[in-house]
Amino acid sequence: MSETVCDFCHTNAAVFFIEQMGQDSHRKLNLCMDCAAKHGVTPDPKSLGKSLGGLFAQLAKISRKLAEEANQVCPVCGTSLASIKKSRTAGCPECYAIFKDDIAAILKDHGMSGAYTGRMPNRLRNFRSVLNDRIVLRTKLEESLKNEDYEKAALYRDYLRALEKPCVAGGEQ
């Protein structure tokens, strides 16, 4: 039988199980010891009632955030941000560009920062793809705009447009 996981941290085993029942609603709340202490929940019945209202409000906020993450998907491969956070695996190279800030936050939470500096596998050393080129061009475009170098930015914008244009048979565009 699997353990019930805390609704707040989603990692520790829950030790507090709280249910709120109304005429037309029923909500359950599972807390680990750390999250319970952080939110002022103790086994003492006198102090328990004070913190429960705020606790359910915070849980609703967390649930909305998780639902929002599940709705954010990569347009190329369809991988959701929630899936990336759960599996720690991106679906395609474009996911890294689309969810750049979120992936950076995940890596930072695990003590990793900066760019990958390892070796490229030999089989991929000469590999280039349109997706990779678009990511590089978007990064250079953003840097140019940030540095107010509008001539370079226009050049990168034009390159991006050329990459995104579908090619028609016979060489005509």
Tab-separated table of C-alpha atoms in Angstrom:
chain	number	residue	atom	x	y	z
A	1	MET	CA	0.000	0.000	0.000
A	2	SER	CA	1.424	3.393	-0.934
A	3	GLU	CA	1.845	6.265	1.489
A	4	THR	CA	-0.298	9.355	1.247
A	5	VAL	CA	1.853	12.318	0.220
A	6	CYS	CA	1.626	15.840	1.645
A	7	ASP	CA	-0.611	18.159	-0.413
A	8	PHE	CA	1.782	21.084	0.076
A	9	CYS	CA	5.327	19.786	-0.524
A	10	HIS	CA	4.347	16.692	-2.596
A	11	THR	CA	7.385	14.810	-1.254
A	12	ASN	CA	6.992	13.840	2.419
A	13	ALA	CA	4.552	11.316	3.853
A	14	ALA	CA	1.410	12.876	5.327
A	15	VAL	CA	0.798	12.488	9.079
A	16	PHE	CA	-2.154	14.891	9.475
A	17	PHE	CA	-5.359	14.046	7.629
A	18	ILE	CA	-7.980	16.798	7.779
A	19	GLU	CA	-11.420	16.722	6.148
A	20	GLN	CA	-13.777	19.643	5.685
A	21	MET	CA	-17.366	18.723	4.944
A	22	GLY	CA	-20.168	21.064	3.941
A	23	GLN	CA	-23.618	20.630	2.477
A	24	ASP	CA	-22.374	20.563	-1.089
A	25	SER	CA	-18.599	20.228	-0.716
A	26	HIS	CA	-16.091	17.810	0.738
A	27	ARG	CA	-12.371	18.588	0.877
A	28	LYS	CA	-9.460	16.575	2.216
A	29	LEU	CA	-6.093	17.902	3.301
A	30	ASN	CA	-2.994	15.761	3.897
A	31	LEU	CA	0.012	17.317	5.660
A	32	CYS	CA	3.489	16.128	6.535
A	33	MET	CA	4.994	17.103	9.884
A	34	ASP	CA	7.207	19.833	8.374
A	35	CYS	CA	4.391	21.549	6.457
A	36	ALA	CA	2.043	21.220	9.443
A	37	ALA	CA	4.571	22.957	11.687
A	38	LYS	CA	5.215	25.627	9.041
A	39	HIS	CA	1.482	26.409	8.873
A	40	GLY	CA	0.899	26.302	12.627
A	41	VAL	CA	-0.987	23.016	12.753
A	42	THR	CA	-0.416	21.013	15.927
A	43	PRO	CA	-2.224	18.048	17.468
A	44	ASP	CA	-3.648	20.447	20.097
A	45	PRO	CA	-7.390	20.858	19.270
A	46	LYS	CA	-7.429	24.436	20.640
A	47	SER	CA	-4.915	25.806	18.116
A	48	LEU	CA	-5.982	23.554	15.225
A	49	GLY	CA	-9.167	25.478	14.416
A	50	LYS	CA	-7.327	28.791	14.035
A	51	SER	CA	-5.071	27.699	11.195
A	52	LEU	CA	-7.412	25.469	9.160
A	53	GLY	CA	-9.190	28.272	7.274
A	54	GLY	CA	-5.931	29.699	5.960
A	55	LEU	CA	-4.641	26.231	5.224
A	56	PHE	CA	-7.502	25.378	2.860
A	57	ALA	CA	-7.100	28.767	1.140
A	58	GLN	CA	-3.384	28.064	0.548
A	59	LEU	CA	-4.187	24.596	-0.770
A	60	ALA	CA	-6.678	26.090	-3.241
A	61	LYS	CA	-3.961	28.483	-4.445
A	62	ILE	CA	-1.508	25.593	-4.921
A	63	SER	CA	-4.159	23.578	-6.795
A	64	ARG	CA	-4.799	26.487	-9.171
A	65	LYS	CA	-1.055	26.783	-9.843
A	66	LEU	CA	-0.776	23.039	-10.592
A	67	ALA	CA	-3.781	23.200	-12.933
A	68	GLU	CA	-2.213	26.186	-14.692
A	69	GLU	CA	1.047	24.260	-15.155
A	70	ALA	CA	-0.856	21.277	-16.579
A	71	ASN	CA	-2.436	23.600	-19.168
A	72	GLN	CA	0.921	25.033	-20.302
A	73	VAL	CA	2.136	22.753	-23.086
A	74	CYS	CA	4.909	22.809	-25.644
A	75	PRO	CA	3.377	23.492	-29.088
A	76	VAL	CA	5.937	21.225	-30.757
A	77	CYS	CA	5.708	18.007	-28.726
A	78	GLY	CA	2.717	18.592	-26.418
A	79	THR	CA	4.645	18.006	-23.164
A	80	SER	CA	3.132	19.944	-20.247
A	81	LEU	CA	5.104	21.989	-17.746
A	82	ALA	CA	3.630	19.831	-14.966
A	83	SER	CA	4.969	16.719	-16.709
A	84	ILE	CA	8.438	18.262	-17.036
A	85	LYS	CA	8.448	19.193	-13.347
A	86	LYS	CA	7.332	15.701	-12.340
A	87	SER	CA	9.596	13.643	-14.628
A	88	ARG	CA	12.496	16.142	-14.794
A	89	THR	CA	12.605	15.411	-18.536
A	90	ALA	CA	11.790	17.772	-21.407
A	91	GLY	CA	9.921	16.427	-24.401
A	92	CYS	CA	11.975	18.145	-27.115
A	93	PRO	CA	14.607	20.878	-27.586
A	94	GLU	CA	11.873	23.481	-28.014
A	95	CYS	CA	10.643	22.760	-24.450
A	96	TYR	CA	13.878	24.263	-23.153
A	97	ALA	CA	13.143	27.555	-24.896
A	98	ILE	CA	9.447	27.668	-24.029
A	99	PHE	CA	9.829	26.728	-20.357
A	100	LYS	CA	13.268	28.326	-19.957
A	101	ASP	CA	12.549	30.156	-16.667
A	102	ASP	CA	10.719	27.215	-15.100
A	103	ILE	CA	13.462	24.744	-16.019
A	104	ALA	CA	16.095	27.139	-14.662
A	105	ALA	CA	14.150	27.302	-11.371
A	106	ILE	CA	13.973	23.482	-11.193
A	107	LEU	CA	17.718	23.199	-11.794
A	108	LYS	CA	18.430	25.912	-9.227
A	109	ASP	CA	16.314	24.048	-6.646
A	110	HIS	CA	18.585	21.045	-7.228
A	111	GLY	CA	21.787	23.073	-6.873
A	112	MET	CA	22.575	23.340	-10.582
A	113	SER	CA	23.168	26.584	-12.424
A	114	GLY	CA	24.830	27.793	-15.594
A	115	ALA	CA	25.054	26.192	-18.999
A	116	TYR	CA	25.988	22.593	-19.677
A	117	THR	CA	29.728	22.414	-20.236
A	118	GLY	CA	30.176	18.700	-20.858
A	119	ARG	CA	31.128	17.002	-24.111
A	120	MET	CA	28.770	16.564	-27.018
A	121	PRO	CA	28.323	12.900	-28.012
A	122	ASN	CA	30.235	12.073	-31.201
A	123	ARG	CA	27.093	11.011	-33.026
A	124	LEU	CA	25.565	14.471	-32.432
A	125	ARG	CA	28.662	16.616	-32.892
A	126	ASN	CA	27.718	17.734	-36.434
A	127	PHE	CA	23.955	17.556	-35.921
A	128	ARG	CA	21.975	20.725	-36.586
A	129	SER	CA	18.259	21.140	-36.592
A	130	VAL	CA	15.860	23.953	-37.329
A	131	LEU	CA	14.659	23.814	-33.722
A	132	ASN	CA	18.177	24.286	-32.382
A	133	ASP	CA	18.836	27.096	-34.852
A	134	ARG	CA	15.610	28.848	-33.802
A	135	ILE	CA	16.566	28.617	-30.138
A	136	VAL	CA	20.011	30.091	-30.811
A	137	LEU	CA	18.575	32.869	-32.985
A	138	ARG	CA	15.894	33.755	-30.419
A	139	THR	CA	18.544	33.985	-27.705
A	140	LYS	CA	20.721	36.229	-29.864
A	141	LEU	CA	17.689	38.364	-30.764
A	142	GLU	CA	16.803	38.826	-27.090
A	143	GLU	CA	20.414	39.730	-26.239
A	144	SER	CA	20.549	42.257	-29.094
A	145	LEU	CA	17.329	43.905	-27.969
A	146	LYS	CA	18.552	43.974	-24.391
A	147	ASN	CA	21.783	45.654	-25.516
A	148	GLU	CA	19.767	48.010	-27.784
A	149	ASP	CA	21.654	46.804	-30.858
A	150	TYR	CA	18.663	47.088	-33.179
A	151	GLU	CA	20.555	46.404	-36.425
A	152	LYS	CA	21.633	42.964	-35.204
A	153	ALA	CA	18.162	42.386	-33.745
A	154	ALA	CA	16.575	43.078	-37.137
A	155	LEU	CA	19.023	40.676	-38.781
A	156	TYR	CA	18.208	37.903	-36.279
A	157	ARG	CA	14.478	38.616	-36.681
A	158	ASP	CA	14.805	38.192	-40.454
A	159	TYR	CA	16.736	34.931	-40.029
A	160	LEU	CA	13.995	33.641	-37.713
A	161	ARG	CA	11.310	34.560	-40.243
A	162	ALA	CA	13.246	32.762	-42.988
A	163	LEU	CA	13.498	29.615	-40.833
A	164	GLU	CA	9.790	29.693	-40.045
A	165	LYS	CA	8.685	30.077	-43.707
A	166	PRO	CA	7.625	26.768	-45.211
A	167	CYS	CA	9.544	25.862	-48.337
A	168	VAL	CA	7.482	25.230	-51.486
A	169	ALA	CA	8.466	22.581	-54.038
A	170	GLY	CA	10.522	23.916	-56.910
A	171	GLY	CA	12.474	26.399	-54.779
A	172	GLU	CA	9.793	29.115	-54.882
A	173	GLN	CA	8.793	30.863	-51.676
